[in-house]
N, CA, C and O atoms as a MOPAC input file, in Angstrom:
PM7 MOZYME 1SCF
protein

 N    133.41300 1    92.05100 1    29.64500 1
 C    132.10800 1    91.45400 1    29.54700 1
 C    131.83100 1    91.08000 1    28.09600 1
 O    132.21600 1    91.79200 1    27.16800 1
 N    131.15600 1    89.95100 1    27.92200 1
 C    130.87100 1    89.44900 1    26.58800 1
 C    129.62000 1    90.06300 1    25.97200 1
 O    129.49200 1    90.11000 1    24.74900 1
 N    128.69400 1    90.53400 1    26.80900 1
 C    127.39900 1    90.99600 1    26.32100 1
 C    127.23300 1    92.48200 1    26.55600 1
 O    127.80500 1    93.03100 1    27.49800 1
 N    126.45400 1    93.14100 1    25.70800 1
 C    126.22000 1    94.56700 1    25.87500 1
 C    125.25700 1    94.78700 1    27.03300 1
 O    124.42900 1    93.93100 1    27.34300 1
 N    125.38000 1    95.93100 1    27.65600 1
 C    124.52000 1    96.27400 1    28.77300 1
 C    123.09200 1    96.45400 1    28.26400 1
 O    122.86200 1    97.15800 1    27.28100 1
 N    122.13200 1    95.81400 1    28.94000 1
 C    120.73200 1    95.90200 1    28.55900 1
 C    119.91500 1    96.19500 1    29.82100 1
 O    119.17800 1    95.33800 1    30.30900 1
 N    120.05700 1    97.41500 1    30.33800 1
 C    119.42100 1    97.77400 1    31.60100 1
 C    117.90200 1    97.79700 1    31.46500 1
 O    117.36100 1    98.27700 1    30.46900 1
 N    117.22100 1    97.26900 1    32.48800 1
 C    115.76100 1    97.24000 1    32.54000 1
 C    115.30900 1    97.93800 1    33.82000 1
 O    115.94200 1    97.82000 1    34.86800 1
 N    114.19400 1    98.66900 1    33.70800 1
 C    113.66000 1    99.35100 1    34.87700 1
 C    112.92500 1    98.34400 1    35.74900 1
 O    112.10100 1    97.57300 1    35.25800 1
 N    113.22300 1    98.35300 1    37.04100 1
 C    112.57800 1    97.44800 1    37.99000 1
 C    112.12300 1    98.25800 1    39.20400 1
 O    112.69500 1    99.30000 1    39.52300 1
 N    111.08200 1    97.75700 1    39.87400 1
 C    110.59800 1    98.39900 1    41.09200 1
 C    110.59600 1    97.39700 1    42.23200 1
 O    110.47800 1    96.19000 1    42.02200 1
 N    110.72900 1    97.92200 1    43.44800 1
 C    110.72600 1    97.06800 1    44.61900 1
 C    110.26100 1    97.82300 1    45.84400 1
 O    109.89700 1    98.99700 1    45.77400 1
 N    110.28000 1    97.12300 1    46.97300 1
 C    109.83300 1    97.66600 1    48.25300 1
 C    110.97300 1    97.53100 1    49.26500 1
 O    111.62200 1    96.48700 1    49.34400 1
 N    111.21100 1    98.59500 1    50.03800 1
 C    112.19400 1    98.51500 1    51.11900 1
 C    111.61100 1    97.62800 1    52.21900 1
 O    110.52900 1    97.90400 1    52.73700 1
 N    112.34100 1    96.55200 1    52.57500 1
 C    111.84300 1    95.60900 1    53.58100 1
 C    112.67700 1    95.62300 1    54.86000 1
 O    112.25200 1    95.08200 1    55.88100 1
 N    113.85400 1    96.23500 1    54.81300 1
 C    114.68700 1    96.29800 1    56.01900 1
 C    115.65000 1    97.47000 1    55.89000 1
 O    116.19200 1    97.73000 1    54.81600 1
 N    115.85200 1    98.16600 1    56.99000 1
 C    116.81200 1    99.27500 1    57.04200 1
 C    117.72900 1    99.03700 1    58.23200 1
 O    117.26800 1    98.86200 1    59.36000 1
 N    119.03900 1    99.03100 1    57.96600 1
 C    119.99700 1    98.92000 1    59.06700 1
 C    120.91700 1   100.13200 1    59.02400 1
 O    120.71200 1   101.03500 1    58.21300 1
 N    121.92700 1   100.16100 1    59.88700 1
 C    122.81100 1   101.32600 1    59.94700 1
 C    123.50300 1   101.60500 1    58.61300 1
 O    123.66100 1   102.76100 1    58.22100 1
 N    123.91300 1   100.54200 1    57.91700 1
 C    124.68900 1   100.76300 1    56.70300 1
 C    124.10200 1   100.18900 1    55.44300 1
 O    124.73700 1   100.25800 1    54.39100 1
 N    122.88400 1    99.60900 1    55.50600 1
 C    122.34800 1    98.94100 1    54.32200 1
 C    120.82500 1    99.01500 1    54.26500 1
 O    120.14700 1    99.22300 1    55.27200 1
 N    120.32300 1    98.83900 1    53.06400 1
 C    118.87900 1    98.78600 1    52.81400 1
 C    118.58900 1    97.50800 1    52.03400 1
 O    119.27800 1    97.19900 1    51.06200 1
 N    117.56200 1    96.76000 1    52.46600 1
 C    117.15900 1    95.53400 1    51.77600 1
 C    115.89400 1    95.79800 1    50.98100 1
 O    114.95900 1    96.44600 1    51.45200 1
 N    115.89200 1    95.27500 1    49.76000 1
 C    114.79400 1    95.53500 1    48.82200 1
 C    114.27200 1    94.21400 1    48.26700 1
 O    115.04700 1    93.37200 1    47.81600 1
 N    112.94600 1    94.04000 1    48.30400 1
 C    112.28900 1    92.92600 1    47.61400 1
 C    111.75100 1    93.46600 1    46.29900 1
 O    111.00600 1    94.44600 1    46.28600 1
 N    112.12300 1    92.83500 1    45.19600 1
 C    111.63700 1    93.29600 1    43.90000 1
 C    110.21400 1    92.82100 1    43.65100 1
 O    109.84000 1    91.71400 1    44.03900 1
 N    109.43500 1    93.65600 1    43.01100 1
 C    108.06400 1    93.28600 1    42.65300 1
 C    108.09600 1    92.15800 1    41.63900 1
 O    109.06700 1    91.99600 1    40.89800 1
 N    107.03100 1    91.38500 1    41.61500 1
 C    106.92400 1    90.29500 1    40.65000 1
 C    107.78200 1    89.09700 1    40.99900 1
 O    108.13200 1    88.30600 1    40.12300 1
 N    108.12900 1    88.95400 1    42.28800 1
 C    108.96000 1    87.83500 1    42.75300 1
 C    110.25600 1    87.72500 1    41.95700 1
 O    110.68700 1    86.63600 1    41.57800 1
 N    110.86300 1    88.88500 1    41.71500 1
 C    112.09900 1    88.93500 1    40.92800 1
 C    113.35100 1    88.86100 1    41.79100 1
 O    114.46800 1    88.90500 1    41.27600 1
 N    113.16500 1    88.74900 1    43.11200 1
 C    114.33600 1    88.55300 1    43.94800 1
 C    114.49400 1    89.59100 1    45.03100 1
 O    113.58600 1    90.37200 1    45.31900 1
 N    115.66800 1    89.57900 1    45.62200 1
 C    115.98600 1    90.36900 1    46.80700 1
 C    117.36900 1    90.96400 1    46.60400 1
 O    118.24500 1    90.33200 1    46.01400 1
 N    117.56300 1    92.17600 1    47.09100 1
 C    118.86300 1    92.83200 1    46.95900 1
 C    119.13500 1    93.63100 1    48.22200 1
 O    118.25100 1    94.32200 1    48.72700 1
 N    120.35000 1    93.53800 1    48.72900 1
 C    120.77100 1    94.34500 1    49.87300 1
 C    121.88500 1    95.25200 1    49.39800 1
 O    122.90200 1    94.78500 1    48.88400 1
 N    121.69300 1    96.55200 1    49.57100 1
 C    122.66400 1    97.51400 1    49.05300 1
 C    123.19900 1    98.38700 1    50.18800 1
 O    122.51300 1    98.60600 1    51.18600 1
 N    124.42600 1    98.88200 1    50.02900 1
 C    124.93800 1    99.83000 1    51.01500 1
 C    124.12600 1   101.12200 1    50.96700 1
 O    123.66400 1   101.54000 1    49.90500 1
 N    123.96200 1   101.73300 1    52.10500 1
 C    123.19100 1   102.97800 1    52.20100 1
 C    123.72300 1   104.04000 1    51.23500 1
 O    122.95300 1   104.84400 1    50.71000 1
 N    125.03000 1   104.04000 1    51.00200 1
 C    125.62400 1   105.06800 1    50.13900 1
 C    125.19900 1   104.90900 1    48.67400 1
 O    125.42400 1   105.80900 1    47.86600 1
 N    124.59000 1   103.77900 1    48.33000 1
 C    124.13500 1   103.55100 1    46.95800 1
 C    122.69400 1   104.00500 1    46.73900 1
 O    122.18200 1   103.89600 1    45.62500 1
 N    122.04400 1   104.50100 1    47.75800 1
 C    120.63700 1   104.87400 1    47.68400 1
 C    120.50100 1   106.38400 1    47.53300 1
 O    121.13800 1   107.14900 1    48.25800 1
 N    119.67800 1   106.80300 1    46.60000 1
 C    119.39800 1   108.22400 1    46.37700 1
 C    117.98600 1   108.49100 1    46.88200 1
 O    117.03100 1   107.85000 1    46.44400 1
 N    117.86000 1   109.44500 1    47.80800 1
 C    116.52700 1   109.75900 1    48.32700 1
 C    116.46300 1   111.18000 1    48.85100 1
 O    117.45600 1   111.72500 1    49.33500 1
 N    115.28900 1   111.77000 1    48.74900 1
 C    115.01900 1   113.08000 1    49.34400 1
 C    114.16700 1   112.93100 1    50.59700 1
 O    113.79300 1   113.92600 1    51.21700 1
 N    113.85300 1   111.66900 1    50.97900 1
 C    112.92300 1   111.41600 1    52.07900 1
 C    113.60200 1   110.60800 1    53.17700 1
 O    114.54600 1   109.86500 1    52.90700 1
 N    113.13000 1   110.74600 1    54.41300 1
 C    113.59600 1   109.85100 1    55.48000 1
 C    113.17700 1   108.41900 1    55.12600 1
 O    112.05000 1   108.19400 1    54.68600 1
 N    114.06600 1   107.47000 1    55.31200 1
 C    113.77500 1   106.08900 1    54.90600 1
 C    112.80600 1   105.40700 1    55.85200 1
 O    112.88100 1   105.55900 1    57.07200 1
 N    111.87500 1   104.63400 1    55.24300 1
 C    110.91500 1   103.85300 1    56.00800 1
 C    110.70400 1   102.52300 1    55.30800 1
 O    110.70600 1   102.45200 1    54.07900 1
 N    110.52100 1   101.47600 1    56.09100 1
 C    110.15500 1   100.18400 1    55.51600 1
 C    108.81800 1   100.34400 1    54.80600 1
 O    107.90200 1   100.98000 1    55.32500 1
 N    108.71400 1    99.76300 1    53.61800 1
 C    107.49000 1    99.83500 1    52.82900 1
 C    107.54400 1   100.84500 1    51.70100 1
 O    106.67200 1   100.83200 1    50.83200 1
 N    108.54600 1   101.72700 1    51.68600 1
 C    108.66100 1   102.69200 1    50.59300 1
 C    109.01400 1   101.96200 1    49.30100 1
 O    109.75200 1   100.97700 1    49.30700 1
 N    108.46800 1   102.46900 1    48.18700 1
 C    108.76200 1   101.89000 1    46.88100 1
 C    110.03400 1   102.51300 1    46.31300 1
 O    110.30200 1   103.69900 1    46.50800 1
 N    110.80100 1   101.70600 1    45.61700 1
 C    112.03400 1   102.17300 1    44.97900 1
 C    112.03600 1   101.71300 1    43.52400 1
 O    111.33600 1   100.76600 1    43.16400 1
 N    112.81400 1   102.37600 1    42.70600 1
 C    112.97500 1   101.99700 1    41.30600 1
 C    114.43900 1   102.09300 1    40.91800 1
 O    115.18100 1   102.93200 1    41.43000 1
 N    114.83500 1   101.23400 1    40.02100 1
 C    116.21600 1   101.27200 1    39.53600 1
 C    116.31600 1   100.60900 1    38.17500 1
 O    115.47700 1    99.78700 1    37.80500 1
 N    117.34100 1   100.97300 1    37.44200 1
 C    117.65700 1   100.29200 1    36.19100 1
 C    118.71600 1    99.26000 1    36.50200 1
 O    119.74200 1    99.56200 1    37.11100 1
 N    118.45400 1    98.04100 1    36.07800 1
 C    119.34700 1    96.94500 1    36.44200 1
 C    119.57900 1    96.05600 1    35.22700 1
 O    118.67200 1    95.83300 1    34.42500 1
 N    120.77200 1    95.56400 1    35.10400 1
 C    121.10400 1    94.67100 1    34.01100 1
 C    121.36000 1    93.27200 1    34.56900 1
 O    121.36700 1    93.08200 1    35.78500 1
 N    121.56300 1    92.32100 1    33.71400 1
 C    121.89300 1    90.97800 1    34.14300 1
 C    123.32000 1    90.94700 1    34.68000 1
 O    124.17100 1    91.74300 1    34.28200 1
 N    123.55400 1    90.02200 1    35.58200 1
 C    124.89800 1    89.83200 1    36.14400 1
 C    125.58500 1    88.75000 1    35.32800 1
 O    125.01800 1    87.68300 1    35.09400 1
 N    126.79400 1    89.02700 1    34.90000 1
 C    127.54900 1    88.07400 1    34.08400 1
 C    128.71900 1    87.50700 1    34.89400 1
 O    129.49200 1    88.26300 1    35.48300 1
 N    128.84700 1    86.19300 1    34.92200 1
 C    130.00100 1    85.55300 1    35.54700 1
 C    131.19100 1    85.73800 1    34.61200 1
 O    131.12900 1    85.36100 1    33.44100 1
 N    132.26500 1    86.31300 1    35.12200 1
 C    133.37700 1    86.70100 1    34.26300 1
 C    134.37900 1    85.57600 1    34.01300 1
 O    134.96500 1    85.49900 1    32.93300 1
 N    134.58600 1    84.68600 1    35.02200 1
 C    135.56800 1    83.60700 1    34.89000 1
 C    134.99000 1    82.32200 1    35.47400 1
 O    134.14400 1    82.36900 1    36.36700 1
 N    135.43500 1    81.19500 1    34.98200 1
 C    135.01100 1    79.91700 1    35.53100 1
 C    135.63300 1    79.68400 1    36.90100 1
 O    134.98400 1    79.14100 1    37.79600 1
 N    136.89200 1    80.09300 1    37.06900 1
 C    137.61100 1    79.83900 1    38.30900 1
 C    137.24700 1    80.88600 1    39.36200 1
 O    137.17300 1    82.07800 1    39.06300 1
 N    137.01800 1    80.42400 1    40.61300 1
 C    136.78500 1    81.38300 1    41.69900 1
 C    138.04100 1    82.20600 1    41.97100 1
 O    139.15500 1    81.77100 1    41.68100 1
 N    137.85100 1    83.38400 1    42.52300 1
 C    138.95600 1    84.24500 1    42.92600 1
 C    139.54000 1    83.68000 1    44.22200 1
 O    138.91700 1    83.79300 1    45.27700 1
 N    140.72000 1    83.07800 1    44.15600 1
 C    141.31900 1    82.38600 1    45.30300 1
 C    141.59000 1    83.32400 1    46.47200 1
 O    141.44300 1    82.92100 1    47.62600 1
 N    141.97200 1    84.53600 1    46.20600 1
 C    142.21700 1    85.49600 1    47.28400 1
 C    140.93600 1    85.75900 1    48.05400 1
 O    140.95000 1    85.83300 1    49.28300 1
 N    139.82600 1    85.90100 1    47.33600 1
 C    138.54200 1    86.15100 1    47.99000 1
 C    138.10200 1    84.93500 1    48.79900 1
 O    137.60400 1    85.08000 1    49.91600 1
 N    138.28400 1    83.73900 1    48.24400 1
 C    137.93900 1    82.50500 1    48.95700 1
 C    138.75800 1    82.39000 1    50.24000 1
 O    138.22500 1    82.02200 1    51.28700 1
 N    140.04200 1    82.70100 1    50.16300 1
 C    140.92100 1    82.66600 1    51.33400 1
 C    140.44200 1    83.65100 1    52.40600 1
 O    140.40600 1    83.31200 1    53.58900 1
 N    140.08000 1    84.84900 1    52.00000 1
 C    139.59300 1    85.85000 1    52.95600 1
 C    138.28800 1    85.40100 1    53.60500 1
 O    138.08300 1    85.63600 1    54.79600 1
 N    137.39400 1    84.75400 1    52.83600 1
 C    136.14200 1    84.24400 1    53.40100 1
 C    136.42200 1    83.16800 1    54.44300 1
 O    135.78500 1    83.13900 1    55.49600 1
 N    137.37900 1    82.28100 1    54.14800 1
 C    137.73400 1    81.22000 1    55.08700 1
 C    138.27000 1    81.80300 1    56.38800 1
 O    137.89800 1    81.35600 1    57.47300 1
 N    139.14900 1    82.80700 1    56.27700 1
 C    139.69400 1    83.45600 1    57.47300 1
 C    138.58500 1    84.10200 1    58.28300 1
 O    138.57200 1    84.00800 1    59.51100 1
 N    137.66700 1    84.75000 1    57.61000 1
 C    136.56600 1    85.42900 1    58.28800 1
 C    135.67200 1    84.41900 1    59.00800 1
 O    135.24400 1    84.66700 1    60.13500 1
 N    135.38700 1    83.27400 1    58.36100 1
 C    134.55100 1    82.22900 1    58.97400 1
 C    135.21200 1    81.64700 1    60.21600 1
 O    134.52100 1    81.31900 1    61.18100 1
 N    136.54900 1    81.51300 1    60.21100 1
 C    137.26500 1    80.96400 1    61.36100 1
 C    137.22500 1    81.92000 1    62.54600 1
 O    137.23200 1    81.48100 1    63.69600 1
 N    137.18200 1    83.21800 1    62.27800 1
 C    137.13500 1    84.22200 1    63.32800 1
 C    135.80100 1    84.21000 1    64.06800 1
 O    135.74800 1    84.54500 1    65.25100 1
 N    134.73200 1    83.83200 1    63.38900 1
 C    133.38300 1    83.88000 1    63.98400 1
 C    133.08900 1    82.66600 1    64.80600 1
 O    132.00200 1    82.55200 1    65.37200 1

């Protein structure tokens, strides 16, 4: 990575819960994030509407060229559906 990590605290609301993932809308119209359930730390049973907080940094694009192996796997997956 070219830039140093500059994590910022952000808050959001749980808007969807599925078997393996949780969807979060960030406050202040900062976007949407869907994370695997294993990435969530909680002492409470999950409910839509609960507030969450996390430290998040900017995402940096590492290369100009797409990862051809990943593109190939996406194409195969799309053909299966």
